[in-house]
Amino acid sequence: MMRVDKVEKRKKILEGALLVFAEKGYHKTKMVDVAHKVGIGKATIYEYFRNKEELFFSLIELLETRLLHFIEDAARSTEDVESRLKRVINSLFEVYIRWENAFRVLLMFWAELLRKGETRPIQEKLKDFYANLMRLIETIYKDGLKKRKFKEVMPPEQFARSVIAMADGLTFQWILSNKSFDLIDSGRKCAEFIVNSVTA
Amino acid sequence: MMRVDKVEKRKKILEGALLVFAEKGYHKTKMVDVAHKVGIGKATIYEYFRNKEELFFSLIELLETRLLHFIEDAARSTEDVESRLKRVINSLFEVYIRWENAFRVLLMFWAELLRKGETRPIQEKLKDFYANLMRLIETIYKDGLKKRKFKEVMPPEQFARSVIAMADGLTFQWILSNKSFDLIDSGRKCAEFIVNSVTA
Amino acid sequence: MMRVDKVEKRKKILEGALLVFAEKGYHKTKMVDVAHKVGIGKATIYEYFRNKEELFFSLIELLETRLLHFIEDAARSTEDVESRLKRVINSLFEVYIRWENAFRVLLMFWAELLRKGETRPIQEKLKDFYANLMRLIETIYKDGLKKRKFKEVMPPEQFARSVIAMADGLTFQWILSNKSFDLIDSGRKCAEFIVNSVTA
Amino acid sequence: MMRVDKVEKRKKILEGALLVFAEKGYHKTKMVDVAHKVGIGKATIYEYFRNKEELFFSLIELLETRLLHFIEDAARSTEDVESRLKRVINSLFEVYIRWENAFRVLLMFWAELLRKGETRPIQEKLKDFYANLMRLIETIYKDGLKKRKFKEVMPPEQFARSVIAMADGLTFQWILSNKSFDLIDSGRKCAEFIVNSVTA
DNA sequence: TATGAATGAGCATTCATTCAT
DNA sequence: GATGAATGAATGCTCATTCAT
């Protein structure tokens, strides 16, 4: 009983932290802001997270997991490879739209990681995230190649990386431009273009 | 009277700021760090920039201008459209490699801008930057379409956006992964893939 | 939950601030000095006052109120007008002697207000303070006139202003001269002189 | 020739300093403000004054001398004692009105001196100033007593002190109240009241 | 367990003063 | 002699974290 409470409250804190971090960014977010958003006392956060960094990192982990699950679900379809590829690419955009705040926070975090020479365990999580994403797309692409549905326009790893890059990049522009274009539509067109270009 | 080339010194400070910001990020960069890197007293920075934010924004402006010039130069070639498109796409990668620190700092800054609802004059500069980049690529694509060298796989605007997205996204992954793959090569392959896919 | 009497602590801080401001003046007083005098950490002051200026202004308000109450009490006596006038004038001196630090701080503050063109809400408080003081003395003088105890040597407002001026001026000299004369005695003689001069 | 220049420039600096100090107060006055007001370079001030404090103290000395001379001139008249006393008292007000900025600056300075335990050579100057002022009025009062024109309502020293106190106090109120009453008129009435009250 | 109170480490910024020319 | 450039010492304020209850 107690245990459930703990887990539940932890989630609630992370949920609040997501909102505040997305709005203010890491450095401008005060612990008291998060506490206030959740409706608890400042010190209570420290019962669940060692410090601000751990709170943030826990949130990152949660978001990465959540996003990955969403995309993996899309890949689990039983259709033909073309459709599956299209569906996965589309899911890359959908996931960012659906959890826009998550994207904001993740991108912020990734940008922070760009600091020269920064190396931390949390970076490994990020690499895992990307590795999983790539494996997903690589697998589909290789599958298509084996089935002679796709032609090998570039090595599978490269292909996967490019697809992800395009999704990241487009979403990035979309948010930076204050959503001044239709990301879903752009994404769909991208997906089609890519799939067409690799279809044998 | 001490004769000092104000413009030159300003540049020196920005150069030092670039190094420190790239290494530590905006918030962890102390004015005294920058001063030390440049080899001056910290108060001297305030003779050239009103405050830390203005120093940072001035740096952003400088970097955006510098990057844009580099890419514009690549587009000024007189070759056929396919080559010009390839060259421009390649320059997108080269510019980031050549001025890696610039990319780090710019991305950090852009990520900061993701904060919900943030609107500042400096954002306009960023939009200008992207607008210029897109115009460049759109122009080449449209030119190719007119000359029947390219087929219209998607609207020119969309095409330009996608190309930039891919460059941004790949470079992003490249830095995040500690340069674990060959960005120039990946870029070249991307460029070829794209150009091939649109060539009539 | 720590139970703290917020009001009491606020008072303690103001008490400490009074001592330090009286000793060092506004500008040379550091927040850490005040904190140290009170025996708390400097950040704690900011729990009770927004900033240094607000701390100072709050102190000014407190002192003005305190002084006014003391003088009003003196005026509440039920004796004849001559005695009441004498008593109030004497209280003007007594109050400054009793709360010498308050006088130091208030005068410092008033002197600051002399800066050309300075206009702030806090100035209104000062005007209220003087207005109350003047009303007190005017009332007694008018009362004496009505009862034919006093003759009208000058308009009541002018009279009140002059009495206050003399008290301020004498106390000022007293402190500046390092208390080299007996202010109480001087004040008493002044009071007698004034009362005699206006007595019919 | 050089010498005259030096003295003249020194005066110009003090004149500028008076304006700036009167407007901003000691602490908010920056050396560069003074330099700018005078129309010279910052460093030039240091050719004439060791530092900011010496500049300020020199100004104080100048003002005290200037004010004292004005009042002494008023006292040099050859009329009867009543008129002379009246004239001197009036001059106390006039001098402050005529050199309002001087009064602002002097009062600021005096208020600063109130800081507990402050003892400096400059304080002696101030004591001299007041001592001279008091001697002036005492002399007239004693003269009047000797000539049986005045009655001894209080000891001459006390009388002098009270007269000065009233002038200081009234002028103080006048400036604090944004000159909301006619100081010259109030002063004249005060002078008359005092002279009447002591006239035998 | 929950929390408001307390706080010191940390940092941007100002400005009197010095110095090189 | 005159001065603009350079700067370090000084300080108000913030905020993550701890602590007492």
PDB file of C-alpha atoms in Angstrom, chain C residues 5-198:
ATOM      1  CA  ASP C   5       6.626  33.685  14.930  1.00  0.00           C
ATOM      2  CA  LYS C   6       7.095  35.463  11.633  1.00  0.00           C
ATOM      3  CA  VAL C   7       6.028  38.801  13.052  1.00  0.00           C
ATOM      4  CA  GLU C   8       8.411  38.524  15.957  1.00  0.00           C
ATOM      5  CA  LYS C   9      11.332  37.604  13.742  1.00  0.00           C
ATOM      6  CA  ARG C  10      10.556  40.446  11.406  1.00  0.00           C
ATOM      7  CA  LYS C  11      10.761  42.785  14.369  1.00  0.00           C
ATOM      8  CA  LYS C  12      14.062  41.293  15.437  1.00  0.00           C
ATOM      9  CA  ILE C  13      15.508  41.885  12.010  1.00  0.00           C
ATOM     10  CA  LEU C  14      14.281  45.470  11.989  1.00  0.00           C
ATOM     11  CA  GLU C  15      15.807  45.975  15.406  1.00  0.00           C
ATOM     12  CA  GLY C  16      19.154  44.737  14.161  1.00  0.00           C
ATOM     13  CA  ALA C  17      18.869  46.763  10.998  1.00  0.00           C
ATOM     14  CA  LEU C  18      18.261  49.884  13.070  1.00  0.00           C
ATOM     15  CA  LEU C  19      21.516  49.378  14.927  1.00  0.00           C
ATOM     16  CA  VAL C  20      23.570  48.743  11.820  1.00  0.00           C
ATOM     17  CA  PHE C  21      22.031  51.472   9.703  1.00  0.00           C
ATOM     18  CA  ALA C  22      22.499  53.943  12.569  1.00  0.00           C
ATOM     19  CA  GLU C  23      26.128  52.980  12.822  1.00  0.00           C
ATOM     20  CA  LYS C  24      27.118  52.726   9.192  1.00  0.00           C
ATOM     21  CA  GLY C  25      24.540  54.562   7.154  1.00  0.00           C
ATOM     22  CA  TYR C  26      22.486  53.039   4.372  1.00  0.00           C
ATOM     23  CA  HIS C  27      25.129  52.579   1.732  1.00  0.00           C
ATOM     24  CA  LYS C  28      27.861  51.186   3.913  1.00  0.00           C
ATOM     25  CA  THR C  29      25.506  48.737   5.545  1.00  0.00           C
ATOM     26  CA  LYS C  30      25.838  45.291   4.035  1.00  0.00           C
ATOM     27  CA  MET C  31      23.014  42.814   4.235  1.00  0.00           C
ATOM     28  CA  VAL C  32      25.437  40.407   5.806  1.00  0.00           C
ATOM     29  CA  ASP C  33      26.144  42.940   8.550  1.00  0.00           C
ATOM     30  CA  VAL C  34      22.492  43.091   9.451  1.00  0.00           C
ATOM     31  CA  ALA C  35      22.206  39.325   9.347  1.00  0.00           C
ATOM     32  CA  HIS C  36      25.198  38.979  11.576  1.00  0.00           C
ATOM     33  CA  LYS C  37      23.865  41.525  14.044  1.00  0.00           C
ATOM     34  CA  VAL C  38      20.588  39.611  14.263  1.00  0.00           C
ATOM     35  CA  GLY C  39      22.415  36.306  14.418  1.00  0.00           C
ATOM     36  CA  ILE C  40      20.904  34.796  11.295  1.00  0.00           C
ATOM     37  CA  GLY C  41      22.044  33.990   7.776  1.00  0.00           C
ATOM     38  CA  LYS C  42      21.834  36.718   5.190  1.00  0.00           C
ATOM     39  CA  ALA C  43      19.377  34.871   3.010  1.00  0.00           C
ATOM     40  CA  THR C  44      16.946  34.768   5.899  1.00  0.00           C
ATOM     41  CA  ILE C  45      16.471  38.511   5.664  1.00  0.00           C
ATOM     42  CA  TYR C  46      15.169  37.974   2.177  1.00  0.00           C
ATOM     43  CA  GLU C  47      12.460  35.728   3.594  1.00  0.00           C
ATOM     44  CA  TYR C  48      11.066  38.757   5.355  1.00  0.00           C
ATOM     45  CA  PHE C  49      11.982  41.647   3.077  1.00  0.00           C
ATOM     46  CA  ARG C  50      12.146  41.706  -0.679  1.00  0.00           C
ATOM     47  CA  ASN C  51      15.440  43.567  -0.765  1.00  0.00           C
ATOM     48  CA  LYS C  52      17.674  46.029   1.033  1.00  0.00           C
ATOM     49  CA  GLU C  53      15.550  49.009   0.121  1.00  0.00           C
ATOM     50  CA  GLU C  54      12.392  47.407   1.397  1.00  0.00           C
ATOM     51  CA  LEU C  55      14.146  46.522   4.629  1.00  0.00           C
ATOM     52  CA  PHE C  56      15.191  50.129   5.025  1.00  0.00           C
ATOM     53  CA  PHE C  57      11.801  51.553   4.121  1.00  0.00           C
ATOM     54  CA  SER C  58      10.082  49.186   6.504  1.00  0.00           C
ATOM     55  CA  LEU C  59      12.397  50.398   9.207  1.00  0.00           C
ATOM     56  CA  ILE C  60      11.637  54.010   8.382  1.00  0.00           C
ATOM     57  CA  GLU C  61       7.929  53.328   8.618  1.00  0.00           C
ATOM     58  CA  LEU C  62       8.321  51.607  11.926  1.00  0.00           C
ATOM     59  CA  LEU C  63      10.375  54.443  13.347  1.00  0.00           C
ATOM     60  CA  GLU C  64       8.014  57.136  12.138  1.00  0.00           C
ATOM     61  CA  THR C  65       5.098  55.309  13.667  1.00  0.00           C
ATOM     62  CA  ARG C  66       6.935  54.732  16.908  1.00  0.00           C
ATOM     63  CA  LEU C  67       7.969  58.353  17.235  1.00  0.00           C
ATOM     64  CA  LEU C  68       4.553  59.664  16.360  1.00  0.00           C
ATOM     65  CA  HIS C  69       2.882  57.447  18.939  1.00  0.00           C
ATOM     66  CA  PHE C  70       5.213  58.685  21.627  1.00  0.00           C
ATOM     67  CA  ILE C  71       4.440  62.311  20.846  1.00  0.00           C
ATOM     68  CA  GLU C  72       0.723  61.680  20.500  1.00  0.00           C
ATOM     69  CA  ASP C  73       0.726  60.118  23.938  1.00  0.00           C
ATOM     70  CA  ALA C  74       2.288  63.259  25.327  1.00  0.00           C
ATOM     71  CA  ALA C  75      -0.457  65.312  23.699  1.00  0.00           C
ATOM     72  CA  ARG C  76      -3.208  63.214  25.244  1.00  0.00           C
ATOM     73  CA  SER C  77      -2.716  64.801  28.641  1.00  0.00           C
ATOM     74  CA  THR C  78      -5.732  66.544  30.137  1.00  0.00           C
ATOM     75  CA  GLU C  79      -3.973  69.545  31.565  1.00  0.00           C
ATOM     76  CA  ASP C  80      -4.390  73.157  30.539  1.00  0.00           C
ATOM     77  CA  VAL C  81      -3.144  74.229  27.108  1.00  0.00           C
ATOM     78  CA  GLU C  82       0.083  75.860  28.298  1.00  0.00           C
ATOM     79  CA  SER C  83       1.190  72.670  30.023  1.00  0.00           C
ATOM     80  CA  ARG C  84       0.071  70.550  27.122  1.00  0.00           C
ATOM     81  CA  LEU C  85       2.011  72.659  24.661  1.00  0.00           C
ATOM     82  CA  LYS C  86       5.070  72.544  26.867  1.00  0.00           C
ATOM     83  CA  ARG C  87       4.718  68.813  27.294  1.00  0.00           C
ATOM     84  CA  VAL C  88       4.443  68.185  23.573  1.00  0.00           C
ATOM     85  CA  ILE C  89       7.431  70.366  22.769  1.00  0.00           C
ATOM     86  CA  ASN C  90       9.448  68.587  25.417  1.00  0.00           C
ATOM     87  CA  SER C  91       8.358  65.248  24.018  1.00  0.00           C
ATOM     88  CA  LEU C  92       9.784  66.285  20.651  1.00  0.00           C
ATOM     89  CA  PHE C  93      13.196  66.390  22.262  1.00  0.00           C
ATOM     90  CA  GLU C  94      12.698  63.412  24.510  1.00  0.00           C
ATOM     91  CA  VAL C  95      11.674  61.193  21.680  1.00  0.00           C
ATOM     92  CA  TYR C  96      14.847  61.919  19.817  1.00  0.00           C
ATOM     93  CA  ILE C  97      16.964  61.334  22.885  1.00  0.00           C
ATOM     94  CA  ARG C  98      15.186  58.145  23.825  1.00  0.00           C
ATOM     95  CA  TRP C  99      15.431  56.751  20.313  1.00  0.00           C
ATOM     96  CA  GLU C 100      18.591  58.405  19.247  1.00  0.00           C
ATOM     97  CA  ASN C 101      19.369  55.713  16.678  1.00  0.00           C
ATOM     98  CA  ALA C 102      15.961  56.234  15.166  1.00  0.00           C
ATOM     99  CA  PHE C 103      16.708  59.899  14.779  1.00  0.00           C
ATOM    100  CA  ARG C 104      20.034  59.160  13.123  1.00  0.00           C
ATOM    101  CA  VAL C 105      18.450  56.807  10.644  1.00  0.00           C
ATOM    102  CA  LEU C 106      15.467  59.019   9.934  1.00  0.00           C
ATOM    103  CA  LEU C 107      17.607  62.059   9.364  1.00  0.00           C
ATOM    104  CA  MET C 108      19.882  60.128   7.051  1.00  0.00           C
ATOM    105  CA  PHE C 109      16.855  59.032   5.130  1.00  0.00           C
ATOM    106  CA  TRP C 110      15.332  62.473   5.011  1.00  0.00           C
ATOM    107  CA  ALA C 111      18.617  63.890   3.804  1.00  0.00           C
ATOM    108  CA  GLU C 112      18.646  61.315   1.010  1.00  0.00           C
ATOM    109  CA  LEU C 113      15.199  62.485   0.007  1.00  0.00           C
ATOM    110  CA  LEU C 114      16.623  65.918  -0.584  1.00  0.00           C
ATOM    111  CA  ARG C 115      18.008  64.702  -3.850  1.00  0.00           C
ATOM    112  CA  LYS C 116      16.512  66.927  -6.496  1.00  0.00           C
ATOM    113  CA  GLY C 117      13.437  65.591  -8.129  1.00  0.00           C
ATOM    114  CA  GLU C 118      13.262  62.404  -6.097  1.00  0.00           C
ATOM    115  CA  THR C 119       9.628  61.368  -5.746  1.00  0.00           C
ATOM    116  CA  ARG C 120       8.565  58.046  -4.328  1.00  0.00           C
ATOM    117  CA  PRO C 121       5.673  56.616  -2.359  1.00  0.00           C
ATOM    118  CA  ILE C 122       7.862  56.505   0.707  1.00  0.00           C
ATOM    119  CA  GLN C 123       8.022  60.310   0.597  1.00  0.00           C
ATOM    120  CA  GLU C 124       4.313  60.392   1.210  1.00  0.00           C
ATOM    121  CA  LYS C 125       4.834  58.555   4.489  1.00  0.00           C
ATOM    122  CA  LEU C 126       7.226  61.270   5.519  1.00  0.00           C
ATOM    123  CA  LYS C 127       4.765  63.969   4.615  1.00  0.00           C
ATOM    124  CA  ASP C 128       2.122  62.166   6.635  1.00  0.00           C
ATOM    125  CA  PHE C 129       4.501  62.044   9.551  1.00  0.00           C
ATOM    126  CA  TYR C 130       5.087  65.767   9.463  1.00  0.00           C
ATOM    127  CA  ALA C 131       1.444  66.486   8.748  1.00  0.00           C
ATOM    128  CA  ASN C 132       0.424  64.526  11.851  1.00  0.00           C
ATOM    129  CA  LEU C 133       2.995  66.290  13.966  1.00  0.00           C
ATOM    130  CA  MET C 134       1.854  69.666  12.750  1.00  0.00           C
ATOM    131  CA  ARG C 135      -1.814  68.908  13.256  1.00  0.00           C
ATOM    132  CA  LEU C 136      -1.036  67.973  16.853  1.00  0.00           C
ATOM    133  CA  ILE C 137       0.603  71.273  17.636  1.00  0.00           C
ATOM    134  CA  GLU C 138      -1.776  73.363  15.579  1.00  0.00           C
ATOM    135  CA  THR C 139      -4.686  71.872  17.454  1.00  0.00           C
ATOM    136  CA  ILE C 140      -3.246  72.792  20.823  1.00  0.00           C
ATOM    137  CA  TYR C 141      -2.387  76.285  19.672  1.00  0.00           C
ATOM    138  CA  LYS C 142      -5.830  76.870  18.208  1.00  0.00           C
ATOM    139  CA  ASP C 143      -7.344  75.498  21.372  1.00  0.00           C
ATOM    140  CA  GLY C 144      -5.298  77.998  23.387  1.00  0.00           C
ATOM    141  CA  LEU C 145      -6.347  80.810  21.109  1.00  0.00           C
ATOM    142  CA  LYS C 146      -9.988  79.924  21.450  1.00  0.00           C
ATOM    143  CA  LYS C 147      -9.651  79.833  25.221  1.00  0.00           C
ATOM    144  CA  ARG C 148      -7.900  83.208  25.110  1.00  0.00           C
ATOM    145  CA  LYS C 149      -4.873  81.652  26.773  1.00  0.00           C
ATOM    146  CA  PHE C 150      -2.638  82.344  23.763  1.00  0.00           C
ATOM    147  CA  LYS C 151      -2.246  85.355  21.555  1.00  0.00           C
ATOM    148  CA  GLU C 152      -1.864  84.871  17.818  1.00  0.00           C
ATOM    149  CA  VAL C 153       1.769  85.748  17.237  1.00  0.00           C
ATOM    150  CA  MET C 154       1.641  83.997  13.874  1.00  0.00           C
ATOM    151  CA  PRO C 155      -0.747  81.753  11.936  1.00  0.00           C
ATOM    152  CA  PRO C 156      -1.232  78.374  13.666  1.00  0.00           C
ATOM    153  CA  GLU C 157       0.282  76.447  10.793  1.00  0.00           C
ATOM    154  CA  GLN C 158       3.319  78.661  10.820  1.00  0.00           C
ATOM    155  CA  PHE C 159       3.541  78.277  14.567  1.00  0.00           C
ATOM    156  CA  ALA C 160       3.466  74.504  14.394  1.00  0.00           C
ATOM    157  CA  ARG C 161       6.041  74.463  11.675  1.00  0.00           C
ATOM    158  CA  SER C 162       8.356  76.711  13.649  1.00  0.00           C
ATOM    159  CA  VAL C 163       8.113  74.633  16.790  1.00  0.00           C
ATOM    160  CA  ILE C 164       8.929  71.465  14.928  1.00  0.00           C
ATOM    161  CA  ALA C 165      11.718  73.213  13.076  1.00  0.00           C
ATOM    162  CA  MET C 166      13.304  74.248  16.323  1.00  0.00           C
ATOM    163  CA  ALA C 167      13.119  70.754  17.768  1.00  0.00           C
ATOM    164  CA  ASP C 168      14.579  69.204  14.626  1.00  0.00           C
ATOM    165  CA  GLY C 169      17.267  71.840  14.343  1.00  0.00           C
ATOM    166  CA  LEU C 170      18.350  71.633  17.958  1.00  0.00           C
ATOM    167  CA  THR C 171      18.496  67.867  18.000  1.00  0.00           C
ATOM    168  CA  PHE C 172      20.433  67.968  14.786  1.00  0.00           C
ATOM    169  CA  GLN C 173      23.019  70.279  16.308  1.00  0.00           C
ATOM    170  CA  TRP C 174      23.099  68.183  19.433  1.00  0.00           C
ATOM    171  CA  ILE C 175      24.041  65.032  17.608  1.00  0.00           C
ATOM    172  CA  LEU C 176      26.415  66.771  15.218  1.00  0.00           C
ATOM    173  CA  SER C 177      28.189  68.343  18.185  1.00  0.00           C
ATOM    174  CA  ASN C 178      28.580  64.939  19.817  1.00  0.00           C
ATOM    175  CA  LYS C 179      26.022  65.851  22.457  1.00  0.00           C
ATOM    176  CA  SER C 180      28.222  68.639  23.741  1.00  0.00           C
ATOM    177  CA  PHE C 181      25.257  70.402  25.327  1.00  0.00           C
ATOM    178  CA  ASP C 182      22.274  69.303  27.376  1.00  0.00           C
ATOM    179  CA  LEU C 183      19.491  68.811  24.881  1.00  0.00           C
ATOM    180  CA  ILE C 184      16.805  68.191  27.477  1.00  0.00           C
ATOM    181  CA  ASP C 185      17.672  71.422  29.246  1.00  0.00           C
ATOM    182  CA  SER C 186      17.924  73.371  25.986  1.00  0.00           C
ATOM    183  CA  GLY C 187      14.650  71.914  24.878  1.00  0.00           C
ATOM    184  CA  ARG C 188      12.972  72.833  28.133  1.00  0.00           C
ATOM    185  CA  LYS C 189      14.213  76.394  27.844  1.00  0.00           C
ATOM    186  CA  CYS C 190      13.038  76.562  24.279  1.00  0.00           C
ATOM    187  CA  ALA C 191       9.641  75.270  25.266  1.00  0.00           C
ATOM    188  CA  GLU C 192       9.372  77.822  28.035  1.00  0.00           C
ATOM    189  CA  PHE C 193      10.457  80.617  25.755  1.00  0.00           C
ATOM    190  CA  ILE C 194       7.931  79.669  23.126  1.00  0.00           C
ATOM    191  CA  VAL C 195       5.086  79.152  25.556  1.00  0.00           C
ATOM    192  CA  ASN C 196       5.851  82.414  27.328  1.00  0.00           C
ATOM    193  CA  SER C 197       6.009  84.262  24.058  1.00  0.00           C
ATOM    194  CA  VAL C 198       2.593  83.103  22.971  1.00  0.00           C
TER     195      VAL C 198
END
